[in-house]
Structures are given as C-alpha cells and as structure tokens.
C-alpha cells in the first residue's frame, strides 16, 4: 500500500489536460478526516491565514528583488505554454539563443532521488517552482509567446550541486536509499554537495506516472518551440497562450475540493490571485522581450493597500484587479489588508474606490484610509 501523496495525481494530471465537464455523479475529493460539513470551511480558512501570509511574503520578496529579465545560468524562469504556467531552471547557453535547463515544479510530496528541493538559502524564488527536476532536462529557445519572467536565481555552487544530481541521473547511479514515496531527506551528491531530495523509485511506484506527466510536458514545450516560429506580436501571443483555458483549469482545480490540505489550498488560492497580473497583462514591461541589447531598468510601480469588504470572493476580486491593472504583492496583514502593485496608481485607486467590493484603499506609504 503506497503512501498517499499530495496533491493527488489525478489533480496534477487534470491541470495538464484540456478542460472537460465533470462526469455525472463524480464525487469530490474527501475532506480531511474529522471535518464537519458546517464548521470545516471556517476552520480551513483560519488554518490558511499563516501559510497564506508566508506565501505572500515570499512572493513579495521575489517582486522586491526585481530580477533582470535577461536569461543567465542559474536563473529560474516561468513560462506560459498551452495555458499552463511552467517553471524552468536555466543551466547553460549551448549556442546562439538555445538554452539547456531542467523543469521545475512545486509538488514536493512527489520528489524522487533526482529531484532537488530549493532551500531558504536559495530565496527569494517563486514557491511554485521550488523543486528542480534534475531528471527532466530540456532545450529552450527564448520566444516572446512564452511570456517568460525571471523569478529566482541560484548561486554557482547550488547550480553545480544540481548538475551533480543530473550527472547521477544520467549515469543511472544506484543510491543506498530505500524507496519511500513522500519522504524527503538530505543526501550527498557528487561526493561533495549536500542536497535535499526524495528517495529512489520502487516497483509500481506512483511517482513514475507523475514523472511521465512532466517528462511529456517538457517534450511538448521543446517541440512546440522548434516547430513554430516566434510570434510577431508578443501581446497577441500572450493572449493566445493563456486564453480561457488557464482560468478554467484553475477554477476546476479549486472546485474539486474546497477542503484540501492547507498547504495545497494556499498554493492554489494565491495562484488564482497572482496570475490575474502574471498571465493576463500581455503588455507588462517586466515580461521578457528577448532583446539583444541592454535595457534600461524599469521604475518600480507605486503600491496601494486595499481592504476588501467581508464576503468578497476571489473571482470578483480578480475581475476588479484586472480592471484596475493591479496585482497583489503582499498580505494579508493583521487587519486583512493586501498590498497591490499598479503601473498607474492614481487610475487604479480610482477604479478601486468606485467599486462596492472595496472597504478602503490608500497609498502604501501613508497610514490614512479613504
């Protein structure tokens, strides 16, 4: 009997596949044992507060770091492909504009012996891509339709450690570790580096199917870039790649079970809010345009602090943030307020103040409310 890994493989697979209506009589994932039907949602919301705040803090640290858009060895980039946000750790340029790297994901429960989990010393980095799949290499050509953004950067030493794990995978090196799905521990790679990874795969190991999903995603990503020329209009390419599929997949992912384990629920909830700005702003100055000449640094947009009225849902808040061209970068604080980043702060504030969803909005550097 295998250890139950989280999130379930069916949920991970569902996010890679086109949206489909739920089958008649389909049952949602069972809530945590002992959860009452009435009290559980309120308890779950309370359990989410601290992880949500921590996740927002980490994402705010990434935003404040403002990584340069240029690709370089050791940089962690996000890419939009087939309506899904994928992560890649860049290894090296192999000629012209072709890069080698490894897929990066966030399902640490599914880690194998050749997955490397990023650690606090690697921060700041996007939490969605905190596990580098050293067994899943791919070759990329930068293209505007990928809407790539740099969301982390590893030191030369850490990059060397991941290369050592990749070399072990290439050599099919046997490790003196027993298969144990869901278990993570420190081990030595290349006789020099200490890395945090999972255990080897065993017979009939569920992680084999998980790896097949990501191996296929890497192959499709690489093949699509070789088969299709770069889009002439980056904005149109962004819209074509995101479309309605991404939002539909996220809504379906969340709808499957609103009483999921707190860590996964936090991840999904913040993905919904954060990607309002990350995926739907095709003209964002911070997106990579793959220029061959140096680019002047972008002035950091002003920040606002918004407090939503009780009962405002994620979809309603997301629609309003899109309308205001703003994205969350931190929060909630002790009062439940969120910090927003907007390219045009006065215009965004005007839109928010006019909405019945907003209790108050103010500049981040002031203490007054509207």
Short mmCIF file of C-alpha atoms in Angstrom, two decimals:
data_model
loop_
_atom_site.label_atom_id
_atom_site.label_comp_id
_atom_site.label_asym_id
_atom_site.label_seq_id
_atom_site.Cartn_x
_atom_site.Cartn_y
_atom_site.Cartn_z
CA UNK A 1 0.00 0.00 0.00
CA UNK A 2 1.51 3.31 -1.10
CA UNK A 3 1.73 6.42 1.00
CA UNK A 4 -0.89 8.94 -0.06
CA UNK A 5 0.91 11.77 -1.86
CA UNK A 6 -0.39 15.30 -2.18
CA UNK A 7 -1.78 16.70 -4.37
CA UNK A 8 -3.39 13.57 -5.86
CA UNK A 9 -2.03 12.52 -9.24
CA UNK A 10 -5.48 12.91 -10.77
CA UNK A 11 -5.46 16.57 -9.78
CA UNK A 12 -1.98 17.12 -11.24
CA UNK A 13 -2.94 15.32 -14.45
CA UNK A 14 -6.14 17.34 -14.70
CA UNK A 15 -4.13 20.57 -14.74
CA UNK A 16 -2.13 19.37 -17.76
CA UNK A 17 -5.18 18.36 -19.79
CA UNK A 18 -7.87 20.44 -21.55
CA UNK A 19 -10.89 21.42 -19.51
CA UNK A 20 -13.67 18.84 -19.52
CA UNK A 21 -17.07 18.84 -17.81
CA UNK A 22 -17.33 16.77 -14.68
CA UNK A 23 -18.70 13.27 -15.19
CA UNK A 24 -22.23 12.63 -13.87
CA UNK A 25 -22.12 11.52 -10.29
CA UNK A 26 -18.45 12.41 -9.91
CA UNK A 27 -17.54 12.64 -6.24
CA UNK A 28 -15.30 15.41 -4.88
CA UNK A 29 -12.13 14.57 -3.02
CA UNK A 30 -12.96 13.64 0.54
CA UNK A 31 -12.36 16.39 3.11
CA UNK A 32 -9.83 15.83 5.89
CA UNK A 33 -10.95 13.24 8.40
CA UNK A 34 -12.98 14.68 11.23
CA UNK A 35 -14.09 17.79 9.34
CA UNK A 36 -17.71 18.70 9.92
CA UNK A 37 -19.71 19.93 6.93
CA UNK A 38 -20.55 23.27 8.55
CA UNK A 39 -17.54 24.08 10.71
CA UNK A 40 -14.82 22.79 8.37
CA UNK A 41 -14.79 25.75 5.92
CA UNK A 42 -14.37 28.23 8.77
CA UNK A 43 -11.59 26.13 10.36
CA UNK A 44 -9.89 25.74 6.98
CA UNK A 45 -9.92 29.50 6.46
CA UNK A 46 -8.28 30.01 9.84
CA UNK A 47 -5.66 27.37 9.08
CA UNK A 48 -4.87 29.09 5.79
CA UNK A 49 -4.07 32.51 7.24
CA UNK A 50 -0.49 31.86 8.37
CA UNK A 51 0.59 29.84 5.29
CA UNK A 52 -1.07 32.39 3.04
CA UNK A 53 0.77 35.22 4.74
CA UNK A 54 4.07 33.33 4.43
CA UNK A 55 3.49 32.63 0.76
CA UNK A 56 2.62 36.26 0.12
CA UNK A 57 5.81 37.30 1.97
CA UNK A 58 7.93 35.08 -0.23
CA UNK A 59 6.31 36.38 -3.40
CA UNK A 60 6.75 39.94 -2.22
CA UNK A 61 10.45 39.21 -1.69
CA UNK A 62 10.68 37.99 -5.30
CA UNK A 63 8.95 41.15 -6.52
CA UNK A 64 11.25 43.41 -4.50
CA UNK A 65 14.32 41.59 -5.78
CA UNK A 66 13.28 42.58 -9.34
CA UNK A 67 15.43 40.05 -11.17
CA UNK A 68 16.73 41.23 -14.57
CA UNK A 69 14.81 39.79 -17.49
CA UNK A 70 17.94 38.51 -19.24
CA UNK A 71 18.41 34.76 -19.24
CA UNK A 72 21.55 33.51 -17.46
CA UNK A 73 22.78 30.24 -15.89
CA UNK A 74 21.08 29.53 -12.58
CA UNK A 75 18.05 31.71 -13.21
CA UNK A 76 14.60 30.31 -12.51
CA UNK A 77 12.08 31.38 -15.14
CA UNK A 78 8.34 30.95 -15.54
CA UNK A 79 6.93 30.16 -18.98
CA UNK A 80 3.37 30.06 -20.29
CA UNK A 81 2.74 27.06 -22.54
CA UNK A 82 -0.60 25.59 -23.59
CA UNK A 83 -2.33 27.68 -20.97
CA UNK A 84 -0.21 26.34 -18.12
CA UNK A 85 2.46 28.09 -16.10
CA UNK A 86 5.67 26.04 -16.15
CA UNK A 87 8.97 26.56 -14.39
CA UNK A 88 12.47 26.03 -15.79
CA UNK A 89 15.87 26.36 -14.14
CA UNK A 90 18.37 27.52 -16.77
CA UNK A 91 21.67 25.64 -16.88
CA UNK A 92 23.71 26.98 -19.80
CA UNK A 93 23.53 28.51 -23.26
CA UNK A 94 24.59 25.94 -25.86
CA UNK A 95 24.98 28.21 -28.87
CA UNK A 96 23.07 31.09 -30.37
CA UNK A 97 19.89 31.55 -28.35
CA UNK A 98 19.43 27.90 -27.37
CA UNK A 99 19.44 27.07 -23.65
CA UNK A 100 19.57 23.87 -21.67
CA UNK A 101 17.82 23.56 -18.35
CA UNK A 102 15.53 21.44 -16.20
CA UNK A 103 11.83 21.58 -15.45
CA UNK A 104 10.90 22.92 -12.02
CA UNK A 105 7.70 22.17 -10.11
CA UNK A 106 6.20 22.51 -6.66
CA UNK A 107 4.82 19.08 -5.69
CA UNK A 108 7.43 18.19 -3.07
CA UNK A 109 5.50 15.10 -1.94
CA UNK A 110 6.29 13.55 -5.32
CA UNK A 111 10.05 14.16 -5.14
CA UNK A 112 12.37 11.39 -6.27
CA UNK A 113 16.06 10.86 -5.67
CA UNK A 114 16.99 13.13 -8.58
CA UNK A 115 14.68 16.00 -7.62
CA UNK A 116 16.40 18.83 -5.76
CA UNK A 117 14.32 20.92 -3.39
CA UNK A 118 15.30 24.55 -3.07
CA UNK A 119 16.04 25.75 0.46
CA UNK A 120 15.81 29.01 2.44
CA UNK A 121 19.35 29.87 1.37
CA UNK A 122 18.13 29.96 -2.24
CA UNK A 123 15.48 32.61 -1.58
CA UNK A 124 13.92 34.62 -2.97
CA UNK A 125 12.33 32.33 -5.55
CA UNK A 126 8.81 31.59 -6.75
CA UNK A 127 7.40 28.88 -4.42
CA UNK A 128 5.57 27.19 -7.31
CA UNK A 129 8.95 26.15 -8.72
CA UNK A 130 10.77 25.11 -5.57
CA UNK A 131 11.68 21.62 -6.80
CA UNK A 132 14.14 21.22 -9.69
CA UNK A 133 13.65 18.04 -11.72
CA UNK A 134 17.28 17.18 -12.49
CA UNK A 135 16.00 14.05 -14.27
CA UNK A 136 13.92 16.15 -16.69
CA UNK A 137 16.24 18.19 -18.95
CA UNK A 138 15.01 20.21 -21.89
CA UNK A 139 16.29 22.61 -24.52
CA UNK A 140 14.64 26.02 -25.00
CA UNK A 141 14.78 28.86 -27.45
CA UNK A 142 13.58 32.17 -25.96
CA UNK A 143 10.41 33.35 -27.68
CA UNK A 144 8.01 36.21 -26.85
CA UNK A 145 4.98 33.91 -26.80
CA UNK A 146 6.42 32.19 -23.72
CA UNK A 147 5.86 35.35 -21.63
CA UNK A 148 8.96 34.38 -19.66
CA UNK A 149 9.79 36.03 -16.34
CA UNK A 150 12.79 35.52 -14.08
CA UNK A 151 11.54 34.54 -10.62
CA UNK A 152 14.68 33.35 -8.88
CA UNK A 153 18.43 32.90 -9.21
CA UNK A 154 20.67 30.20 -7.73
CA UNK A 155 24.29 30.64 -6.79
CA UNK A 156 27.04 29.00 -8.83
CA UNK A 157 27.55 26.49 -6.02
CA UNK A 158 23.89 25.46 -5.94
CA UNK A 159 23.79 25.20 -9.72
CA UNK A 160 26.84 22.93 -9.55
CA UNK A 161 25.02 20.76 -7.00
CA UNK A 162 22.04 20.33 -9.33
CA UNK A 163 24.38 19.49 -12.18
CA UNK A 164 25.92 16.80 -9.97
CA UNK A 165 22.48 15.31 -9.33
CA UNK A 166 21.77 15.42 -13.07
CA UNK A 167 25.04 13.60 -13.75
CA UNK A 168 23.99 10.91 -11.25
CA UNK A 169 20.71 10.50 -13.09
CA UNK A 170 22.49 10.30 -16.44
CA UNK A 171 24.78 7.56 -15.07
CA UNK A 172 21.79 5.77 -13.51
CA UNK A 173 23.74 5.77 -10.27
CA UNK A 174 22.30 3.47 -7.63
CA UNK A 175 21.78 5.14 -4.27
CA UNK A 176 21.91 3.39 -0.92
CA UNK A 177 18.44 4.66 -0.05
CA UNK A 178 15.27 2.62 0.14
CA UNK A 179 12.24 3.73 -1.91
CA UNK A 180 9.86 5.71 0.29
CA UNK A 181 7.32 7.89 -1.57
CA UNK A 182 6.63 11.13 0.26
CA UNK A 183 9.88 11.05 2.26
CA UNK A 184 12.48 13.82 1.90
CA UNK A 185 15.95 13.98 3.41
CA UNK A 186 19.42 15.43 2.98
CA UNK A 187 21.88 13.41 0.93
CA UNK A 188 25.27 13.88 -0.72
CA UNK A 189 25.55 14.40 -4.48
CA UNK A 190 28.78 14.00 -6.40
CA UNK A 191 30.59 13.27 -3.16
CA UNK A 192 30.73 16.99 -2.43
CA UNK A 193 27.34 18.68 -2.36
CA UNK A 194 24.54 18.28 0.17
CA UNK A 195 21.09 18.41 -1.37
CA UNK A 196 17.54 17.95 -0.18
CA UNK A 197 15.78 15.32 -2.31
CA UNK A 198 13.34 12.44 -2.28
CA UNK A 199 14.04 8.72 -2.47
CA UNK A 200 14.57 6.36 -5.43
CA UNK A 201 11.53 4.99 -7.22
CA UNK A 202 10.47 1.48 -6.32
CA UNK A 203 8.38 -1.16 -8.03
CA UNK A 204 4.91 0.04 -9.01
CA UNK A 205 5.82 3.49 -7.66
CA UNK A 206 3.13 6.17 -8.23
CA UNK A 207 5.89 8.72 -8.79
CA UNK A 208 6.66 7.05 -12.14
CA UNK A 209 3.33 8.31 -13.53
CA UNK A 210 3.99 11.74 -12.06
CA UNK A 211 7.37 11.91 -13.78
CA UNK A 212 5.80 10.79 -17.06
CA UNK A 213 3.44 13.79 -16.93
CA UNK A 214 6.27 16.28 -16.51
CA UNK A 215 8.53 14.49 -18.99
CA UNK A 216 5.77 14.78 -21.58
CA UNK A 217 5.26 18.47 -20.71
CA UNK A 218 8.96 19.13 -21.26
CA UNK A 219 8.94 17.30 -24.59
CA UNK A 220 5.89 19.20 -25.81
CA UNK A 221 7.36 22.51 -24.74
CA UNK A 222 10.63 21.87 -26.56
CA UNK A 223 8.87 20.52 -29.67
CA UNK A 224 6.48 23.48 -29.92
CA UNK A 225 9.35 25.96 -29.91
CA UNK A 226 11.14 24.07 -32.67
CA UNK A 227 8.03 23.67 -34.82
CA UNK A 228 6.54 27.15 -34.52
CA UNK A 229 8.32 30.43 -35.33
CA UNK A 230 8.31 33.19 -32.73
CA UNK A 231 5.09 35.18 -32.70
CA UNK A 232 5.35 38.57 -34.33
CA UNK A 233 3.13 40.19 -31.75
CA UNK A 234 4.05 39.28 -28.14
CA UNK A 235 0.77 40.68 -26.78
CA UNK A 236 -1.35 38.58 -29.13
CA UNK A 237 0.82 35.57 -28.43
CA UNK A 238 0.27 36.01 -24.69
CA UNK A 239 -3.48 36.17 -25.16
CA UNK A 240 -3.46 33.14 -27.45
CA UNK A 241 -1.50 31.04 -24.99
CA UNK A 242 -3.48 31.99 -21.90
CA UNK A 243 -6.97 32.18 -23.40
CA UNK A 244 -9.78 30.90 -21.25
CA UNK A 245 -8.14 27.55 -20.57
CA UNK A 246 -5.83 28.67 -17.75
CA UNK A 247 -8.56 30.27 -15.67
CA UNK A 248 -10.91 27.37 -16.35
CA UNK A 249 -8.29 24.88 -15.24
CA UNK A 250 -7.64 26.76 -12.01
CA UNK A 251 -11.34 27.09 -11.25
CA UNK A 252 -11.81 23.38 -11.89
CA UNK A 253 -8.77 22.60 -9.72
CA UNK A 254 -10.19 24.59 -6.81
CA UNK A 255 -13.74 23.34 -7.31
CA UNK A 256 -12.65 19.72 -6.97
CA UNK A 257 -12.29 20.11 -3.24
CA UNK A 258 -12.57 23.27 -1.19
CA UNK A 259 -11.42 21.45 1.92
CA UNK A 260 -7.99 20.41 0.76
CA UNK A 261 -4.88 20.31 2.89
CA UNK A 262 -3.90 23.84 3.92
CA UNK A 263 -0.55 23.98 2.12
CA UNK A 264 -2.04 22.99 -1.22
CA UNK A 265 -5.08 25.22 -0.77
CA UNK A 266 -2.84 28.19 -0.11
CA UNK A 267 -0.86 27.45 -3.23
CA UNK A 268 -3.96 27.22 -5.39
CA UNK A 269 -5.64 30.30 -3.94
CA UNK A 270 -2.63 32.52 -4.38
CA UNK A 271 -2.06 31.21 -7.90
CA UNK A 272 -5.55 32.40 -8.80
CA UNK A 273 -4.96 35.89 -7.42
CA UNK A 274 -1.34 36.28 -8.52
CA UNK A 275 -1.95 35.14 -12.08
CA UNK A 276 -4.51 37.89 -12.57
CA UNK A 277 -1.45 40.04 -13.15
CA UNK A 278 1.03 37.38 -14.17
CA UNK A 279 -0.85 35.92 -17.12
CA UNK A 280 -3.38 38.48 -18.27
CA UNK A 281 -1.14 41.50 -18.73
CA UNK A 282 0.40 40.94 -22.13
CA UNK A 283 1.91 44.43 -22.20
CA UNK A 284 3.66 44.20 -18.82
CA UNK A 285 7.02 45.96 -19.03
CA UNK A 286 8.58 43.28 -16.81
CA UNK A 287 7.97 40.49 -19.32
CA UNK A 288 10.95 39.25 -21.25
CA UNK A 289 11.13 40.62 -24.78
CA UNK A 290 14.38 38.82 -25.56
CA UNK A 291 16.19 41.93 -26.68
CA UNK A 292 19.80 41.58 -27.68
CA UNK A 293 20.76 44.99 -26.30
CA UNK A 294 20.80 46.23 -22.69
CA UNK A 295 17.51 47.57 -21.42
CA UNK A 296 17.08 50.49 -19.04
CA UNK A 297 15.73 49.35 -15.65
CA UNK A 298 12.01 49.67 -15.18
CA UNK A 299 10.88 52.05 -12.47
CA UNK A 300 9.04 50.11 -9.78
CA UNK A 301 5.30 50.89 -9.88
CA UNK A 302 3.68 52.55 -6.91
CA UNK A 303 1.88 50.37 -4.35
CA UNK A 304 -1.59 50.60 -2.86
CA UNK A 305 -3.14 48.99 0.19
CA UNK A 306 -6.66 47.65 -0.27
CA UNK A 307 -9.09 46.20 2.25
CA UNK A 308 -11.88 44.12 0.77
CA UNK A 309 -15.38 44.12 2.20
CA UNK A 310 -16.46 40.93 4.02
CA UNK A 311 -17.61 38.15 1.75
CA UNK A 312 -15.76 39.26 -1.41
CA UNK A 313 -14.69 36.16 -3.36
CA UNK A 314 -11.54 35.53 -5.37
CA UNK A 315 -13.25 35.70 -8.75
CA UNK A 316 -14.87 39.06 -8.00
CA UNK A 317 -11.63 40.44 -6.59
CA UNK A 318 -9.72 39.11 -9.59
CA UNK A 319 -12.02 40.78 -12.08
CA UNK A 320 -11.69 44.09 -10.28
CA UNK A 321 -7.89 43.83 -10.16
CA UNK A 322 -7.81 43.15 -13.90
CA UNK A 323 -9.97 46.20 -14.47
CA UNK A 324 -7.62 48.28 -12.30
CA UNK A 325 -4.47 46.79 -13.92
CA UNK A 326 -3.16 45.92 -10.46
CA UNK A 327 -1.68 42.79 -8.89
CA UNK A 328 -1.21 41.71 -5.26
CA UNK A 329 2.35 41.62 -3.94
CA UNK A 330 1.78 41.09 -0.22
CA UNK A 331 -0.70 40.47 2.55
CA UNK A 332 -2.98 39.96 4.23
CA UNK A 333 -1.74 41.90 7.26
CA UNK A 334 -3.26 41.80 10.74
CA UNK A 335 -6.18 43.91 9.52
CA UNK A 336 -6.71 41.74 6.43
CA UNK A 337 -5.38 44.37 4.01
CA UNK A 338 -3.45 43.49 0.84
CA UNK A 339 -0.67 45.42 -0.88
CA UNK A 340 -1.10 45.95 -4.61
CA UNK A 341 1.24 46.98 -7.38
CA UNK A 342 -0.13 49.08 -10.24
CA UNK A 343 1.53 50.65 -13.25
CA UNK A 344 -0.79 53.68 -12.90
CA UNK A 345 -1.51 54.02 -9.19
CA UNK A 346 -3.92 57.01 -9.40
CA UNK A 347 -6.03 55.33 -12.07
CA UNK A 348 -6.02 52.02 -10.20
CA UNK A 349 -7.03 53.75 -6.98
CA UNK A 350 -9.91 55.49 -8.73
CA UNK A 351 -11.21 52.18 -10.06
CA UNK A 352 -10.93 50.51 -6.67
CA UNK A 353 -12.56 53.39 -4.79
CA UNK A 354 -15.52 53.30 -7.15
CA UNK A 355 -16.15 49.61 -6.52
CA UNK A 356 -18.65 48.36 -3.92
CA UNK A 357 -16.28 45.46 -3.20
CA UNK A 358 -13.66 47.68 -1.57
CA UNK A 359 -13.82 48.85 2.03
CA UNK A 360 -10.77 51.13 1.80
CA UNK A 361 -7.81 51.87 -0.43
CA UNK A 362 -4.78 54.07 0.20
CA UNK A 363 -1.20 54.56 -0.92
CA UNK A 364 1.12 52.07 0.75
CA UNK A 365 3.38 54.77 2.15
CA UNK A 366 0.61 56.55 4.04
CA UNK A 367 -1.43 55.48 7.03
CA UNK A 368 -4.72 57.09 6.11
CA UNK A 369 -7.70 55.36 4.56
CA UNK A 370 -10.12 56.70 2.06
#
